[in-house]
Short mmCIF file of C-alpha atoms in Angstrom, two decimals:
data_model
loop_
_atom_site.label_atom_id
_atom_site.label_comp_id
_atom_site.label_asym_id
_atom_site.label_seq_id
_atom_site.Cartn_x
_atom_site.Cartn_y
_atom_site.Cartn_z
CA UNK A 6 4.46 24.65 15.56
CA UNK A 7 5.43 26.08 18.82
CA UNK A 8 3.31 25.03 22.01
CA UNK A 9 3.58 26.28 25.62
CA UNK A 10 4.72 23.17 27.53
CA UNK A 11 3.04 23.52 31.07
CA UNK A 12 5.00 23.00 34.75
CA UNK A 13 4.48 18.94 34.10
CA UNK A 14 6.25 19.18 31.14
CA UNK A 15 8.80 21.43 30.92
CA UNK A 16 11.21 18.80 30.69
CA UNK A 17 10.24 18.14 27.45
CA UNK A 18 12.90 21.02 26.65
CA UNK A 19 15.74 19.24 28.04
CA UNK A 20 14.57 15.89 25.76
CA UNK A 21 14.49 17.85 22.54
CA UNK A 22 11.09 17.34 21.63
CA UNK A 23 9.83 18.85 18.72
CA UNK A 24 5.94 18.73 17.39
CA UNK A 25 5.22 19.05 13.97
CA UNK A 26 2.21 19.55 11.88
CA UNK A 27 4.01 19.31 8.42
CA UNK A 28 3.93 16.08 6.01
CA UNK A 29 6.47 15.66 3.09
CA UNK A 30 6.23 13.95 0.32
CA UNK A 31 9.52 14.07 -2.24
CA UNK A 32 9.81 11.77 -5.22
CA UNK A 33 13.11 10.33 -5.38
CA UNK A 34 13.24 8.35 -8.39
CA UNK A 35 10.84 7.42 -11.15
CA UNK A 36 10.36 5.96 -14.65
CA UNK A 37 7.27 7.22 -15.34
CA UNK A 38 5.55 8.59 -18.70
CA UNK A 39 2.64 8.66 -20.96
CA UNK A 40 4.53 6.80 -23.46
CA UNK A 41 5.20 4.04 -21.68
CA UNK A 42 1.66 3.07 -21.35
CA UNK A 43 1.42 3.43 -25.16
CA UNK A 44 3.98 1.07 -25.91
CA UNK A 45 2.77 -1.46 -23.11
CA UNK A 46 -0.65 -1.45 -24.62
CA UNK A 47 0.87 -1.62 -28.49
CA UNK A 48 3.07 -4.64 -28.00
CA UNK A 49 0.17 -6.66 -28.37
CA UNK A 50 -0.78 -5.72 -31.77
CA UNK A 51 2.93 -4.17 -32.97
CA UNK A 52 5.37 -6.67 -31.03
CA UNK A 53 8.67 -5.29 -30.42
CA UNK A 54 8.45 -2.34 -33.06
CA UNK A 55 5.89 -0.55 -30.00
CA UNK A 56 9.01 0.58 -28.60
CA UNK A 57 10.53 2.39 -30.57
CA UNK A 58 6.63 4.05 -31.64
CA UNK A 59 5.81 7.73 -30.78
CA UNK A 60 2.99 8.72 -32.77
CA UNK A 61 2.66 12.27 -30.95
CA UNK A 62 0.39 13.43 -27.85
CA UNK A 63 -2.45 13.12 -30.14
CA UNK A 64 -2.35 9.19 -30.38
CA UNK A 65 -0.96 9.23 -27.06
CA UNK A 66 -4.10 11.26 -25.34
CA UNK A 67 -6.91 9.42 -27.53
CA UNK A 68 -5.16 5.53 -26.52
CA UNK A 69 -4.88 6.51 -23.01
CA UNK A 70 -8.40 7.85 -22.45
CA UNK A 71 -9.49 4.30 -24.45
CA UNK A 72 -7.54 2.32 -22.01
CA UNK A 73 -9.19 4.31 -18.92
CA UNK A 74 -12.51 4.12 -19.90
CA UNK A 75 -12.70 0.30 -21.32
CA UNK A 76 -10.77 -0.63 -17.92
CA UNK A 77 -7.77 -1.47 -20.02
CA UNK A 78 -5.48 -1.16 -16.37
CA UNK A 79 -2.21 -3.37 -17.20
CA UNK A 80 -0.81 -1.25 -19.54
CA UNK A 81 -0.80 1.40 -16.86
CA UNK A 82 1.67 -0.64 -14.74
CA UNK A 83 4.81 -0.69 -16.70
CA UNK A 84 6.48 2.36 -14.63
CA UNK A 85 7.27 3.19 -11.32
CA UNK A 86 7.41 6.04 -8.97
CA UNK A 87 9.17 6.08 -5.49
CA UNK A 88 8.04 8.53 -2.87
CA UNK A 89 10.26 9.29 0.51
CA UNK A 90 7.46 10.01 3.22
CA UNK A 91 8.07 11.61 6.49
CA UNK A 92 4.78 11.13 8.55
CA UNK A 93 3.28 9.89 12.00
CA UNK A 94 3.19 6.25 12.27
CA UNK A 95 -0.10 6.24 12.23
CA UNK A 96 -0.18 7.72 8.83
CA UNK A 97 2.22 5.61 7.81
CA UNK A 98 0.22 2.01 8.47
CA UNK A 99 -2.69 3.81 6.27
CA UNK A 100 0.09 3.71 3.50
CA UNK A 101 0.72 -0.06 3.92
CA UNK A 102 -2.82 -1.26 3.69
CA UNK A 103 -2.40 -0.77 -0.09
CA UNK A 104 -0.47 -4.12 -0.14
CA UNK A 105 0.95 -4.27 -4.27
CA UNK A 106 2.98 -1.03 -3.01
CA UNK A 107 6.64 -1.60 -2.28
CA UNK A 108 7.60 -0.33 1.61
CA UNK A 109 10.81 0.35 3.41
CA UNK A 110 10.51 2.21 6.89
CA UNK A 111 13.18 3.25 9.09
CA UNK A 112 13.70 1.28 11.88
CA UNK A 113 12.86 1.45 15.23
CA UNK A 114 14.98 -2.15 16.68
CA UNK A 115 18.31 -0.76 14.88
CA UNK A 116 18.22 3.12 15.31
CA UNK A 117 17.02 5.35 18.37
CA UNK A 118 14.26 7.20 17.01
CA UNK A 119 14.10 11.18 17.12
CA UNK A 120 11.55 12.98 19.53
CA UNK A 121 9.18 14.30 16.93
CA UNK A 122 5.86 13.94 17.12
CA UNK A 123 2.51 15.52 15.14
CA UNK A 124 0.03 17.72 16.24
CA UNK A 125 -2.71 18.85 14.50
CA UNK A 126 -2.23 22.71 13.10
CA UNK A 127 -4.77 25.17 12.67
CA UNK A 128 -6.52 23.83 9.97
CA UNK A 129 -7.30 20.56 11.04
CA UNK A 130 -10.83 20.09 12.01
CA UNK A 131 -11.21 18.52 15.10
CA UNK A 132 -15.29 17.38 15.55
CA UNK A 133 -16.51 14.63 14.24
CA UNK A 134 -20.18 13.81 13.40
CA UNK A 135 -22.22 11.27 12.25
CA UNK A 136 -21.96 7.43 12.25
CA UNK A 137 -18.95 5.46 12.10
CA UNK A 138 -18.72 5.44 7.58
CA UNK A 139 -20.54 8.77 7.44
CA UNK A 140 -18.83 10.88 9.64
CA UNK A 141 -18.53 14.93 8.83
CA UNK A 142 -15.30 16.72 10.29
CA UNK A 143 -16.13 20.11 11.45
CA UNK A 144 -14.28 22.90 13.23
CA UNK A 145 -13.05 22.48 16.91
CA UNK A 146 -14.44 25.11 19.58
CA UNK A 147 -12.48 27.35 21.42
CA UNK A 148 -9.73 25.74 22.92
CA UNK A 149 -10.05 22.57 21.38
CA UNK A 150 -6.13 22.61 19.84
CA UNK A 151 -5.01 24.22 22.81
CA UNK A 152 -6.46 21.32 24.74
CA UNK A 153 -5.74 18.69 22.39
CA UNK A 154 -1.75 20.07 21.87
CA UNK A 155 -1.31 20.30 25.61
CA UNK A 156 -2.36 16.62 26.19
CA UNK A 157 -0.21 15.39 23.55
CA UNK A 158 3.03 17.41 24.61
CA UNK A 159 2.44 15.77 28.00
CA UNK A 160 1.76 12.73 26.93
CA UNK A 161 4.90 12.75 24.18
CA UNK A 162 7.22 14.20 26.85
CA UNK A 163 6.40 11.53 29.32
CA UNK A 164 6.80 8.42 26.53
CA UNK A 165 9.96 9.61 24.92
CA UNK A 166 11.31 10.02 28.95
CA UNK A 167 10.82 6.14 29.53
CA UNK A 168 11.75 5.58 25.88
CA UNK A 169 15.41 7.01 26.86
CA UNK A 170 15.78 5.58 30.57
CA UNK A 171 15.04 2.21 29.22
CA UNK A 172 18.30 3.04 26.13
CA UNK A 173 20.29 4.02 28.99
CA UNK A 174 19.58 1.19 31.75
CA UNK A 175 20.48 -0.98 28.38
CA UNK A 176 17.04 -2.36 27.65
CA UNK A 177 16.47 -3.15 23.98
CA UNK A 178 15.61 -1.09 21.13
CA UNK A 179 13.01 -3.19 20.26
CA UNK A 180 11.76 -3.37 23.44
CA UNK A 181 11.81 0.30 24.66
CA UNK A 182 10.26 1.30 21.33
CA UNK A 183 6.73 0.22 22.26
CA UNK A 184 6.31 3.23 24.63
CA UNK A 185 6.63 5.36 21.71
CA UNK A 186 2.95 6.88 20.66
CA UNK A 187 1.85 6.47 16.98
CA UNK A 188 2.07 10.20 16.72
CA UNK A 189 5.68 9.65 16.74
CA UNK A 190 7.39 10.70 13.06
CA UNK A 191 8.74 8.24 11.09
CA UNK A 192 10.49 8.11 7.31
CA UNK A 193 9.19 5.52 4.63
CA UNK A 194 10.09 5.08 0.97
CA UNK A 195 7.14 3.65 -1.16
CA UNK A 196 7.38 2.40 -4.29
CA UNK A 197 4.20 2.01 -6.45
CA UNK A 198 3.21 2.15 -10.54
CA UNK A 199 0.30 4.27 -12.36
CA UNK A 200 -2.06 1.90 -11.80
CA UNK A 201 -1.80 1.18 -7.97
CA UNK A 202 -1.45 4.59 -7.25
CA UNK A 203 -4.66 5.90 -8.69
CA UNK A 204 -6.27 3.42 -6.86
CA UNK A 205 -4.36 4.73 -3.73
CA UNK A 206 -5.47 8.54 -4.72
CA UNK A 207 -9.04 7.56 -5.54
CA UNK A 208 -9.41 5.95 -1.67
CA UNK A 209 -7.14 8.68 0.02
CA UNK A 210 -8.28 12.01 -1.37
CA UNK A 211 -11.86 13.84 -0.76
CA UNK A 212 -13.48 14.49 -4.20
CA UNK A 213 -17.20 15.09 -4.57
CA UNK A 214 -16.53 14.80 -8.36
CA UNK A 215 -15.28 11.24 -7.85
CA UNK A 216 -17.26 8.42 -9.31
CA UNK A 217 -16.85 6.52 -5.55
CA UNK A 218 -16.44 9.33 -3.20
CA UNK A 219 -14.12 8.80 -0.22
CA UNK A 220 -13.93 10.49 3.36
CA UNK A 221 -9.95 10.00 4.42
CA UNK A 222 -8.43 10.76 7.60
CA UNK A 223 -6.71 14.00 6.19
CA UNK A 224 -3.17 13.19 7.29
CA UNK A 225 -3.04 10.43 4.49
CA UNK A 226 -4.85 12.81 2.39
CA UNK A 227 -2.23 15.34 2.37
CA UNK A 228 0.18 12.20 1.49
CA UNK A 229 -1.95 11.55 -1.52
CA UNK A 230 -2.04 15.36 -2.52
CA UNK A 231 1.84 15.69 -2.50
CA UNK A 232 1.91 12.23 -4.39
CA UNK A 233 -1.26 13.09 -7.15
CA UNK A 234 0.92 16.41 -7.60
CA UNK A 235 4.43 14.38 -9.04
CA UNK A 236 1.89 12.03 -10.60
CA UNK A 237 0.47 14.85 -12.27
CA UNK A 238 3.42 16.37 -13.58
CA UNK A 239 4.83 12.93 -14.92
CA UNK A 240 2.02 11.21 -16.56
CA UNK A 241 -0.47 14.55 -17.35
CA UNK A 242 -2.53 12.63 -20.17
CA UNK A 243 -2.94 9.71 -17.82
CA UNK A 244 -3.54 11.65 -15.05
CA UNK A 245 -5.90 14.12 -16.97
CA UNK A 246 -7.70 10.53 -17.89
CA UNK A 247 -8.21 9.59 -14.54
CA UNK A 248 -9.98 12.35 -13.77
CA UNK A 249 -11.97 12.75 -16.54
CA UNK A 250 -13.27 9.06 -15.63
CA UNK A 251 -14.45 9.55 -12.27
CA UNK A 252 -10.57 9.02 -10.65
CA UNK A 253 -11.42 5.09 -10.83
CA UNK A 254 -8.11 3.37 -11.07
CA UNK A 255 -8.24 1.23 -14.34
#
């Protein structure tokens, strides 16, 4: 996204600073499939002969919807899936309240951080209503991401200034990092299995079909989309499952 920086902050251009709206999500590595969960739920009747089973995507679809629906969730752990993120911070700290995840973040105390920072694009709504638990997003009014751009450019101009006099006077980066906003991008990899991350995707996406629907801050809902996608694609009888049961994590 491209904003018009006003007279206060035109020195934003000399900083480099770039707003973004964009979130990525990019699996990196995996071992991941509908076969494992067969196998980790037939070692306990067929020992060690499970793995080397494959009874066809028949056996495979009919013991995986039996597992999701009689809450059978260990077998869905055996795998993993790790995801490099490149979000706001803020975004980011919604990621690490799901705590049997596996996290590594770049670092602000051993690198000097980049001046990008997230806005809000066109689609964002920008109203809230309601109570605090029941809130409904609507549109902004006219002006409202012109207004709410500005302020941050100014505000992200002004930060990553302070940010780079205190690098230069030879302050700390662990010190001069806590001017930095929470808008400010940063890159994570997170590591989770089957299991945790249904439970991650039935808390972070908005489904009206879901058995426990849930209203997420949309930046950690577009995480969850570009994660559900590679899920998807990986595990499609387990994911197809979890739908079909109300996207309730086993």
């Amino acid at each position: 996204m491209t904003i018009q920086l006003t007279e206060e902050t035109t020195a934003g251009a000399a900083l480099g600073i770039e707003l973004r709206s964009d979130i990525t999500v990019e699996l990196v590595d995996h071992s991941a499939s509908d076969l494992s969960v067969v196998r980790a739920a037939r070692v306990s009747t067929a020992g060690e002969r499970a793995q080397r089973e494959d009874k066809g995507d028949g056996y495979t679809d009919g013991l995986i919807k039996y597992l999701m629906r009689c809450r059978h969730g260990s077998p869905f752990e055996h795998n993993y899936m790790t995801f490099l993120v490149s979000a706001p911070i803020f975004t980011v700290r919604h990621m690490m309240r799901h705590r049997t995840w596996s996290f590594n973040e770049e670092s602000a105390r051993y690198r000097e951080l980049e001046p990008v920072f997230y806005v809000p694009d066109e689609q964002r709504l920008l109203r809230q209503e309601g109570k605090p638990g029941h809130y409904n997003y609507v549109p902004g009014g006219p002006g409202d991401l012109e207004n709410v751009v500005t302020s941050a450019g100014e505000v992200y101009v002004s930060a990553y200034r302070e940010y780079t006099r205190m690098l230069e006077a030879g302050i700390a980066r662990e010190i001069a990092r806590m001017v930095l906003p929470v808008a400010t991008y940063s890159s994570v990899y997170a590591t989770c299995n089957a299991r945790a991350l249904m439970h991650f995707l039935g808390l972070r996406t908005n489904r009206p079909d879901s058995a426990y629907p849930s209203s997420p801050q949309r930046e950690i809902e577009l995480v969850a989309e570009g994660m559900e996608a590679e899920f998807a694609r990986l595990m499609p009888l387990t994911h197809a499952a979890f739908e079909s049961y109300g996207r309730v994590s086993p």
